[in-house]
mmCIF file of C-alpha atoms in Angstrom:
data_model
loop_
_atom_site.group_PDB
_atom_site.id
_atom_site.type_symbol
_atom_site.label_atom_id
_atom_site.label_comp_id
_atom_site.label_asym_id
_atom_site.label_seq_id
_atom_site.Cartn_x
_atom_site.Cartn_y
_atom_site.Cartn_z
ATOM 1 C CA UNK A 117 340.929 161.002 137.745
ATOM 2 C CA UNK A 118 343.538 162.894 139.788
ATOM 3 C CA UNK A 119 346.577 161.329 140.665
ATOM 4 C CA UNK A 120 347.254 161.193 144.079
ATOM 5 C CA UNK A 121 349.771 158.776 146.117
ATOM 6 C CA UNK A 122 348.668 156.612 148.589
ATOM 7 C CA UNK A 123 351.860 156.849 150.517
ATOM 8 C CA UNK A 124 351.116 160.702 150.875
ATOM 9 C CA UNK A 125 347.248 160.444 151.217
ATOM 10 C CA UNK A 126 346.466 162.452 154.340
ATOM 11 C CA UNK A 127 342.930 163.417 153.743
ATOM 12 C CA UNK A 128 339.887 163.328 151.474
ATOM 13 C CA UNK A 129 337.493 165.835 150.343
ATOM 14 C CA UNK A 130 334.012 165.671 150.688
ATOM 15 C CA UNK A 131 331.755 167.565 147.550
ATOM 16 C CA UNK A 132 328.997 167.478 150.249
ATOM 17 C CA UNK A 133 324.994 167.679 149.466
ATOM 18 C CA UNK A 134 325.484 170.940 147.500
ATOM 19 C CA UNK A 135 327.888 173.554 145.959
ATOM 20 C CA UNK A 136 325.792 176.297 145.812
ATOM 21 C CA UNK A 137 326.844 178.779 148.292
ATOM 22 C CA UNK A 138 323.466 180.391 149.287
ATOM 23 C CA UNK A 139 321.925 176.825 150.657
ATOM 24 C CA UNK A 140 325.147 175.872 152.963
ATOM 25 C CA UNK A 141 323.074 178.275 155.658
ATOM 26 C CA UNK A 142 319.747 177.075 155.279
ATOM 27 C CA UNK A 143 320.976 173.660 154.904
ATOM 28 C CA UNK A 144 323.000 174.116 158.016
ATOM 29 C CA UNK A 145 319.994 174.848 160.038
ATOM 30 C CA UNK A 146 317.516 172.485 158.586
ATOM 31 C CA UNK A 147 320.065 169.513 159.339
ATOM 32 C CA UNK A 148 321.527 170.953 162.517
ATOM 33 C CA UNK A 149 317.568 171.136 163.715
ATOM 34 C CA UNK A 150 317.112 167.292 162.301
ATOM 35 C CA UNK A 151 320.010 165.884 164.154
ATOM 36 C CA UNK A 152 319.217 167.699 167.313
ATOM 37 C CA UNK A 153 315.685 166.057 166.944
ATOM 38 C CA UNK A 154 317.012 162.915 166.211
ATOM 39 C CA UNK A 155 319.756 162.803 169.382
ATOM 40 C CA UNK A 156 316.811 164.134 171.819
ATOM 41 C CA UNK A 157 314.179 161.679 170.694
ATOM 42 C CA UNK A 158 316.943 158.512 170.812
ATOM 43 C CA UNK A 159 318.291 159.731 174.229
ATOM 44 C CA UNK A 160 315.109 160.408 175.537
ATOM 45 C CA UNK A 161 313.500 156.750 174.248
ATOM 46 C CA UNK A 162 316.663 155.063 175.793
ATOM 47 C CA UNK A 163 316.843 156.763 179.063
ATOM 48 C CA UNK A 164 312.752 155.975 179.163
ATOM 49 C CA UNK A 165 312.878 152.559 178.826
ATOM 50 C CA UNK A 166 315.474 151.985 181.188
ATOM 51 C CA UNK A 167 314.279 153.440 184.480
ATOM 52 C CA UNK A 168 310.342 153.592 183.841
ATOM 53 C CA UNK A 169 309.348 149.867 185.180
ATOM 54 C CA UNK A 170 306.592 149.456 183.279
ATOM 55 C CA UNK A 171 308.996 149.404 180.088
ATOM 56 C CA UNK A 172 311.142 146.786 181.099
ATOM 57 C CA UNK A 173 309.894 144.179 178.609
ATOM 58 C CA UNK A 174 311.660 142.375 175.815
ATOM 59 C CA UNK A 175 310.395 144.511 173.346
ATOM 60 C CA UNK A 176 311.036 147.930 174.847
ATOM 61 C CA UNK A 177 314.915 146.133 175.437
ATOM 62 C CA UNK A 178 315.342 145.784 171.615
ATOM 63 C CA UNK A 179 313.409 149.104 171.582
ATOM 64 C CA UNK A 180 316.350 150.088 173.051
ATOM 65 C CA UNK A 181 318.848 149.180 171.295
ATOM 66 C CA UNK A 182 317.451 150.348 168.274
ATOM 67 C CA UNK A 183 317.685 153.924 169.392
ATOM 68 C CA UNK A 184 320.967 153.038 170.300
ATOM 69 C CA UNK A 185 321.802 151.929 166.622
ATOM 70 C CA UNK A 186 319.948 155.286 165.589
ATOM 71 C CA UNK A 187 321.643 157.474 167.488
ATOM 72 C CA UNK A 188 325.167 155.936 166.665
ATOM 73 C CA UNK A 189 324.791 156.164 162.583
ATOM 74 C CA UNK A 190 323.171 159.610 163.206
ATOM 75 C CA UNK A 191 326.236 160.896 164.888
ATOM 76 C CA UNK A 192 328.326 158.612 162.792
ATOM 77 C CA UNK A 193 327.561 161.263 159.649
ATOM 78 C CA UNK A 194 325.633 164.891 161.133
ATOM 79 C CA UNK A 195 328.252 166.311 163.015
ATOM 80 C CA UNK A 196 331.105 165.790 160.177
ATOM 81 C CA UNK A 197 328.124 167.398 157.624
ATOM 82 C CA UNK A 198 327.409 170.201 159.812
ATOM 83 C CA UNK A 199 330.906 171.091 160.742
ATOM 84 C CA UNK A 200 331.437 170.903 156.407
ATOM 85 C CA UNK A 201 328.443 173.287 155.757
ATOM 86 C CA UNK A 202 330.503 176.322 157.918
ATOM 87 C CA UNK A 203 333.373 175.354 156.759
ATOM 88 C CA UNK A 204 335.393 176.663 153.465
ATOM 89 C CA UNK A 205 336.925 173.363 152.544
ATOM 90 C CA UNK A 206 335.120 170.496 153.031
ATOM 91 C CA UNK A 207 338.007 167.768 154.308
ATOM 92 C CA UNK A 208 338.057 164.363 156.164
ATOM 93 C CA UNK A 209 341.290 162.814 157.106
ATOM 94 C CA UNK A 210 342.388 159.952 156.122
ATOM 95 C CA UNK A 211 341.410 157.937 159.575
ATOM 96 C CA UNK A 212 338.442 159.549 159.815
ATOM 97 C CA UNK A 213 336.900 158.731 156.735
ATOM 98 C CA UNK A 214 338.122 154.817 157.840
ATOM 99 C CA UNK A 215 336.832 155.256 160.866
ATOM 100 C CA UNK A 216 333.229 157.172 159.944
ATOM 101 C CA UNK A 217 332.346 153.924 156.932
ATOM 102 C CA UNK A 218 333.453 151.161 159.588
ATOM 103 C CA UNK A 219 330.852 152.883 162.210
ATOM 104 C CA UNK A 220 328.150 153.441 159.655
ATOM 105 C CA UNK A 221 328.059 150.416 158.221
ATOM 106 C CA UNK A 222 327.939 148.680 161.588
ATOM 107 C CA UNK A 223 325.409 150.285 162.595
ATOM 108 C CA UNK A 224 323.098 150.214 159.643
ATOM 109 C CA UNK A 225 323.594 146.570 159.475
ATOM 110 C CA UNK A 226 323.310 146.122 162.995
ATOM 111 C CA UNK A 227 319.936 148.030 162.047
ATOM 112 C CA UNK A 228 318.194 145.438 159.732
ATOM 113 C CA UNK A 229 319.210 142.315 162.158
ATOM 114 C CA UNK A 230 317.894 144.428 165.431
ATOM 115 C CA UNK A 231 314.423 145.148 163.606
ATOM 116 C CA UNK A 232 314.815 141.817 162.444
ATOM 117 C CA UNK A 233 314.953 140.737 166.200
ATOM 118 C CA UNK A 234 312.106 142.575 166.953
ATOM 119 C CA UNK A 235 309.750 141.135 164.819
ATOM 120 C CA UNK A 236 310.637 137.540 166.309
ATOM 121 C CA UNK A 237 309.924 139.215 169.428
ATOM 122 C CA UNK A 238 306.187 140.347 168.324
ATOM 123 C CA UNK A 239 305.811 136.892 166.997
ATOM 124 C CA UNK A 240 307.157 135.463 170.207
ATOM 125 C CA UNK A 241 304.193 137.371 172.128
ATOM 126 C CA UNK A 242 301.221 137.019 169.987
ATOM 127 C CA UNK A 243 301.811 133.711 168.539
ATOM 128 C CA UNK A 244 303.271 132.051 172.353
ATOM 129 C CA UNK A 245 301.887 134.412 174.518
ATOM 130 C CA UNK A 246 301.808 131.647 177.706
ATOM 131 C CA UNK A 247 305.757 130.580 176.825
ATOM 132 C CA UNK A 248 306.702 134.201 175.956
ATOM 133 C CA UNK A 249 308.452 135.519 179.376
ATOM 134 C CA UNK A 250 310.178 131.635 179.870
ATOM 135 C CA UNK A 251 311.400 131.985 176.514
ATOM 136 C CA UNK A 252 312.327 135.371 175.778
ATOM 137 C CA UNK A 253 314.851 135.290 178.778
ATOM 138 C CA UNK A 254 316.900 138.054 179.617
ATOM 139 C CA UNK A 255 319.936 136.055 178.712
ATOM 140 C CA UNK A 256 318.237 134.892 175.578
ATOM 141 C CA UNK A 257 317.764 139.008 174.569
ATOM 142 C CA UNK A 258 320.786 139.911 174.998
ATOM 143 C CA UNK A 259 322.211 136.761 172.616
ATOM 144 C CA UNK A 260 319.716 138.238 169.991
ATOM 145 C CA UNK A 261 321.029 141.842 170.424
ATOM 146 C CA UNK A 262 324.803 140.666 171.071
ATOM 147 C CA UNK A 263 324.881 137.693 167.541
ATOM 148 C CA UNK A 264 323.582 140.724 165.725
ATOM 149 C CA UNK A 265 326.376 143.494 166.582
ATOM 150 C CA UNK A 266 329.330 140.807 166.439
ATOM 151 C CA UNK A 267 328.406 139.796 162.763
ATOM 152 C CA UNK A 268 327.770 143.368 162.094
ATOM 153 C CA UNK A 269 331.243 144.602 163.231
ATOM 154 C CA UNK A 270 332.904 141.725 161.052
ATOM 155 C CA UNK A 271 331.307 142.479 158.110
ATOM 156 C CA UNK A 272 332.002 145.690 158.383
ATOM 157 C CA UNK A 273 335.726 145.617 158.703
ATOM 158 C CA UNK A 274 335.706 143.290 156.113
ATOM 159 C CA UNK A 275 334.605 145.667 153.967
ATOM 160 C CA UNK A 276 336.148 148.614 155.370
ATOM 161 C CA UNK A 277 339.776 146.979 155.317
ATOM 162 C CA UNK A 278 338.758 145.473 152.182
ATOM 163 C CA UNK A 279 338.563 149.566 150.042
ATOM 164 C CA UNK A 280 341.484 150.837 152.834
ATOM 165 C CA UNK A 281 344.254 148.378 151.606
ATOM 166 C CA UNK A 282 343.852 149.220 147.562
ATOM 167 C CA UNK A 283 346.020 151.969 146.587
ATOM 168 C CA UNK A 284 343.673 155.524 145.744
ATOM 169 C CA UNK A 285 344.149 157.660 142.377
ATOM 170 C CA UNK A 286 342.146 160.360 143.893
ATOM 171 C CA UNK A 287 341.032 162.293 146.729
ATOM 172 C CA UNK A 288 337.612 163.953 145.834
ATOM 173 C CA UNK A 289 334.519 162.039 147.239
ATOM 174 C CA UNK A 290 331.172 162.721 145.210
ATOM 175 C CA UNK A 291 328.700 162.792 149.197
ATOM 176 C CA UNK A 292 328.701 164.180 152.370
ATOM 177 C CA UNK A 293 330.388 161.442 154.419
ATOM 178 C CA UNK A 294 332.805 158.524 153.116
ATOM 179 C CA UNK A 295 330.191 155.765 151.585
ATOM 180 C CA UNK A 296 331.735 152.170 149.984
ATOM 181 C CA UNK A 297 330.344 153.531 146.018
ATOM 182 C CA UNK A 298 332.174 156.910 145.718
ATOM 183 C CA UNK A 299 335.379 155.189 147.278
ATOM 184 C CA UNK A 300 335.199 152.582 144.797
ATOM 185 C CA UNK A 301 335.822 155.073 142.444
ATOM 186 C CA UNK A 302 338.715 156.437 143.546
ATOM 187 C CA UNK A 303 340.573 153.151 143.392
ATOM 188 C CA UNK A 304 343.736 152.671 140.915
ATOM 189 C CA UNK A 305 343.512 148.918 140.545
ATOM 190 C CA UNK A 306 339.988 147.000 139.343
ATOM 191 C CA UNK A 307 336.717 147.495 141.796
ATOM 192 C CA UNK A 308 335.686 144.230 140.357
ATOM 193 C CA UNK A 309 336.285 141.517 143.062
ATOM 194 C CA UNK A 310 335.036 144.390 146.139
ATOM 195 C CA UNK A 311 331.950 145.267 144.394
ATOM 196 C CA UNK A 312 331.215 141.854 144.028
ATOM 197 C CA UNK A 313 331.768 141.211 148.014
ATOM 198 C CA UNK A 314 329.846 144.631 148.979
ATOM 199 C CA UNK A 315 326.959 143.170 146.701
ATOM 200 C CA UNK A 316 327.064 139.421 148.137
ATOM 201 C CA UNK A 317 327.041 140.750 151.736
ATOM 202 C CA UNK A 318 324.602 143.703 151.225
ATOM 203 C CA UNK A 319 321.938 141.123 149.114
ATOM 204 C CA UNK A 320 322.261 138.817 152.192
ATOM 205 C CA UNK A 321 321.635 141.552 154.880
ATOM 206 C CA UNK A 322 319.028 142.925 153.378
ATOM 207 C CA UNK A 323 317.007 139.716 152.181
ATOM 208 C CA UNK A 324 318.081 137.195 155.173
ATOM 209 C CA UNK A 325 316.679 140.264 157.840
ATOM 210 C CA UNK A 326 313.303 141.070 155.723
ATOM 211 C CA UNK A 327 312.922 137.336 155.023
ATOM 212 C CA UNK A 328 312.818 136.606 158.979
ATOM 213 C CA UNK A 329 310.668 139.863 159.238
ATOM 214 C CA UNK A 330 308.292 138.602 156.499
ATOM 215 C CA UNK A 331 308.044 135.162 157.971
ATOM 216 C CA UNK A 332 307.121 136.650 161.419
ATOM 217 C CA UNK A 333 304.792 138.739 160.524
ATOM 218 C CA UNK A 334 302.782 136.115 158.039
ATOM 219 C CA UNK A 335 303.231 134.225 161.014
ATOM 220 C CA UNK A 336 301.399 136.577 163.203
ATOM 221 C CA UNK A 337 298.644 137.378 160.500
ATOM 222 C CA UNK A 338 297.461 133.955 160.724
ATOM 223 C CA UNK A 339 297.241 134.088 164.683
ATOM 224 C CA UNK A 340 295.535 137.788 164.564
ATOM 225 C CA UNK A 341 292.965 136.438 161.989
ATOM 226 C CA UNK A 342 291.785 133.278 163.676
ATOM 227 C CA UNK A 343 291.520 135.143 166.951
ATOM 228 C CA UNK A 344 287.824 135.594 168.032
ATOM 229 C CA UNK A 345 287.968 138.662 169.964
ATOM 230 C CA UNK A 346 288.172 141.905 168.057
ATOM 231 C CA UNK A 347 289.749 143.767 170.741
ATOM 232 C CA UNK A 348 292.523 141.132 170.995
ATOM 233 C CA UNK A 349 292.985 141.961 167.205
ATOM 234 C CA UNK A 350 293.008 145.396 167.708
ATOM 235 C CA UNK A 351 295.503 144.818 170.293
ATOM 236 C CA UNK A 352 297.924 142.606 168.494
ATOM 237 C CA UNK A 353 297.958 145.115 165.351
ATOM 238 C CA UNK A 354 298.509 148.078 167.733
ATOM 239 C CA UNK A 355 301.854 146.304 169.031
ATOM 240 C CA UNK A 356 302.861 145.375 165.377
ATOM 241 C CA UNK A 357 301.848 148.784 163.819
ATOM 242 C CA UNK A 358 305.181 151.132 164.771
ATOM 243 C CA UNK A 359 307.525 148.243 164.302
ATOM 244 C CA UNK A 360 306.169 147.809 160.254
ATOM 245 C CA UNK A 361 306.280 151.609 159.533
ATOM 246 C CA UNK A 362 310.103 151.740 160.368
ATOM 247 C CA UNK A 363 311.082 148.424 158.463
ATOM 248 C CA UNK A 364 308.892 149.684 155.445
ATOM 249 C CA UNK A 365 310.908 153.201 155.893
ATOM 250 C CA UNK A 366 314.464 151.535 156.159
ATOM 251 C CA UNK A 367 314.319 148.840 153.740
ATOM 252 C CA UNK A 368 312.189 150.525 150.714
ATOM 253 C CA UNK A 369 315.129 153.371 151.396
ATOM 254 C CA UNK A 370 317.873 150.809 150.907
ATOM 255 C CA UNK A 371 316.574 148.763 148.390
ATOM 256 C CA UNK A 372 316.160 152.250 146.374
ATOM 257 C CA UNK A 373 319.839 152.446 146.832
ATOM 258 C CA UNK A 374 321.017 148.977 146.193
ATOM 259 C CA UNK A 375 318.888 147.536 143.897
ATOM 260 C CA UNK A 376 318.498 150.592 141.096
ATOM 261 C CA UNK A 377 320.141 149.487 137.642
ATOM 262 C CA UNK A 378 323.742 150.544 137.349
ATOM 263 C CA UNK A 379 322.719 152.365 134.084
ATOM 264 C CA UNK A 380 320.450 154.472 136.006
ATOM 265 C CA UNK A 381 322.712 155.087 138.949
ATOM 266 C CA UNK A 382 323.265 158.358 140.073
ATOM 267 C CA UNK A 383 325.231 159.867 143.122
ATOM 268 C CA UNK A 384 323.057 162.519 143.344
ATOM 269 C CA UNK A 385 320.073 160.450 144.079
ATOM 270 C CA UNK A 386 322.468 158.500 146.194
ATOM 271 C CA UNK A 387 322.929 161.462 148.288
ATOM 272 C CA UNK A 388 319.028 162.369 148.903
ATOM 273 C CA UNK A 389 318.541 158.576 149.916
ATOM 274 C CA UNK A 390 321.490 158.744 151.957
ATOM 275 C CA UNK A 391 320.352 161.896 153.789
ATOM 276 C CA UNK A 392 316.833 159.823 154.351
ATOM 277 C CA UNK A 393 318.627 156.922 155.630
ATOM 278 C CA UNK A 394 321.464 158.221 158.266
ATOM 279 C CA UNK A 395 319.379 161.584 159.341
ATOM 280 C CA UNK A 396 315.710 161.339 158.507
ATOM 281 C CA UNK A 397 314.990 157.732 159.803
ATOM 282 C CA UNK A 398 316.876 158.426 163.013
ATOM 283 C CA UNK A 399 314.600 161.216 163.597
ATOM 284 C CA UNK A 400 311.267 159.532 162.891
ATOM 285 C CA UNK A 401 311.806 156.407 164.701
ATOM 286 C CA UNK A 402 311.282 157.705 168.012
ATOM 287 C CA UNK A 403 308.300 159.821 167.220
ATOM 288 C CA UNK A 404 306.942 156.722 165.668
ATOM 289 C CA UNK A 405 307.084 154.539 168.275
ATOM 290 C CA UNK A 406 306.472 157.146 170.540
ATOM 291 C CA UNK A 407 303.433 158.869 169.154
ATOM 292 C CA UNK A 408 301.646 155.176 168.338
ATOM 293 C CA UNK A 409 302.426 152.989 171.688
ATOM 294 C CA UNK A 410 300.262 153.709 174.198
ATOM 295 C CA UNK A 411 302.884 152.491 176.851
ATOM 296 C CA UNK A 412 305.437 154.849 175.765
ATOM 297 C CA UNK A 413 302.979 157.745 175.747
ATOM 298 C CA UNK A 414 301.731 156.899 179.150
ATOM 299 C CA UNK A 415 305.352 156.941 180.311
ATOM 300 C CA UNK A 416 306.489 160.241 178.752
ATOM 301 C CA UNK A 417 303.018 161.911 180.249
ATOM 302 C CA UNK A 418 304.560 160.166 183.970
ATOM 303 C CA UNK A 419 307.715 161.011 183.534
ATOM 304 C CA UNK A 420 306.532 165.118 182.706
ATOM 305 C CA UNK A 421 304.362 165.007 185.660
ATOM 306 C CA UNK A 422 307.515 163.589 188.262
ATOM 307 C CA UNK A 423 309.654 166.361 186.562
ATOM 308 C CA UNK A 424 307.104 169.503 186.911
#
């Protein structure tokens, strides 16, 4: 490993997705097409569900802010890779790189405890439909958004201050953006004690969030299948349906990262998940939801016909 003072540390350098000259342009248009995808399709679900009235339930609020959380980790990595695929060296300064892992990993915690949210929600309004507006206040929303983006922050500058503070021996980060892993390795002193708090905190995000997700949604089963109407079935599925395919996306995505044997740990693999995770996801969500809810669909198709 290089040696490199901290004292003098002004900025990193990023190895990126790729070294091979001839992809940098197609890469640079394939991901500058994906983000522009993903920050159209956020924007435009947020702006929807705040001034169509028919979207002004508790669900389309932590709809919401879900697009807000996939817009910010979105932005939080594509620009810096986009700007790095024209560019002839591929730097971050030293702030920046602080700054970039404190913002992702807020918002892709914030992530699991706002889809976490939302499934309480869905189990809220199939399972309590009569005590569902009286109980999902507006005041009571925004505790379940607000709990979830405090603890979220902390945990993340915990972490984040945590790597900052040890002195580096090196400079050169194996990805495209600053991640908690390659840091790690750049450390002088022993990784030991912050890989242990990165794994504590990351196996309790990631099983507390699917384990309230899981107990909704069993939760919900049992009221779907000892309904009696078969539309009302249909119904209660079709509400449920977009929410499941972007926790299965996220979490099978994460757990692919986390979870893998350290023997069979690869950054290279890392960065293909990674690119699913921060870019890919962020796209898809909005088409998901949007191309599955019939109240979103409805409102796009008004929304077109007010415009034209």
């Amino acid at each position: 490993m290089e040696n490199h003072n901290l004292t003098v540390l002004s900025e990193f350098i990023l190895l990126g997705i790729t070294d091979r000259p001839e992809l940098q342009a197609p890469l640079f248009g394939l991901f500058l097409t994906i983000y522009a995808i993903s920050v159209l399709g956020n924007l435009g679900l947020i702006i929807l569900t705040k001034v169509d009235p028919r979207l002004q339930t508790p669900m389309y609020f932590f709809l919401r802010h879900l697009a807000l959380t996939d817009l910010g980790y979105a932005t939080a990595v594509g620009p810096k890779m986009l700007v790095n695929f024209l560019a002839n060296q591929h730097t971050i300064p030293y702030n920046w790189c602080t700054t970039q892992l404190a913002f992702l990993n807020m918002f892709i915690i914030n992530e699991l405890f706002v889809l976490s949210v939302m499934a309480y929600d869905r189990y809220m309004a199939i399972c309590n439909p009569l005590l569902y507006t009286v109980i999902m206040s507006q005041r009571v929303c925004w505790v379940l958004v607000a709990v979830p983006f405090i603890y979220s922050t902390f945990v993340s500058l915990l972490v984040t201050v945590t790597i900052f503070i040890s002195s580096f021996c090196g400079y050169v980060i194996n990805h495209f953006y600053c991640d908690c892993l390659p840091l790690l390795t750049l450390l002088c002193s022993s990784t030991r004690e912050i890989e242990l708090i990165i794994l504590i905190l990351s196996a309790f995000n990631l099983l507390s969030s699917l384990l309230i997700v899981l107990v909704s949604y069993t939760l919900i089963l049992l009221a779907v299948l000892g309904m009696n109407s078969a539309e009302g079935r249909h119904k209660a599925f079709s509400t449920c349906g977009s929410h499941l395919a972007v926790v299965v996306l996220l979490y099978v995505t994460l757990s692919f990262m986390y979870v893998q044997p350290k023997s069979s740990h690869s950054f290279d693999t890392d960065k293909m998940a990674s690119v699913f995770y921060t870019l890919i996801i962020p796209m898809l969500n909005p088409m998901i939801y949007s191309f599955r809810n019939k109240e979103v669909k409805g409102a796009l198709r008004k929304l077109w016909k007010d415009l034209c």
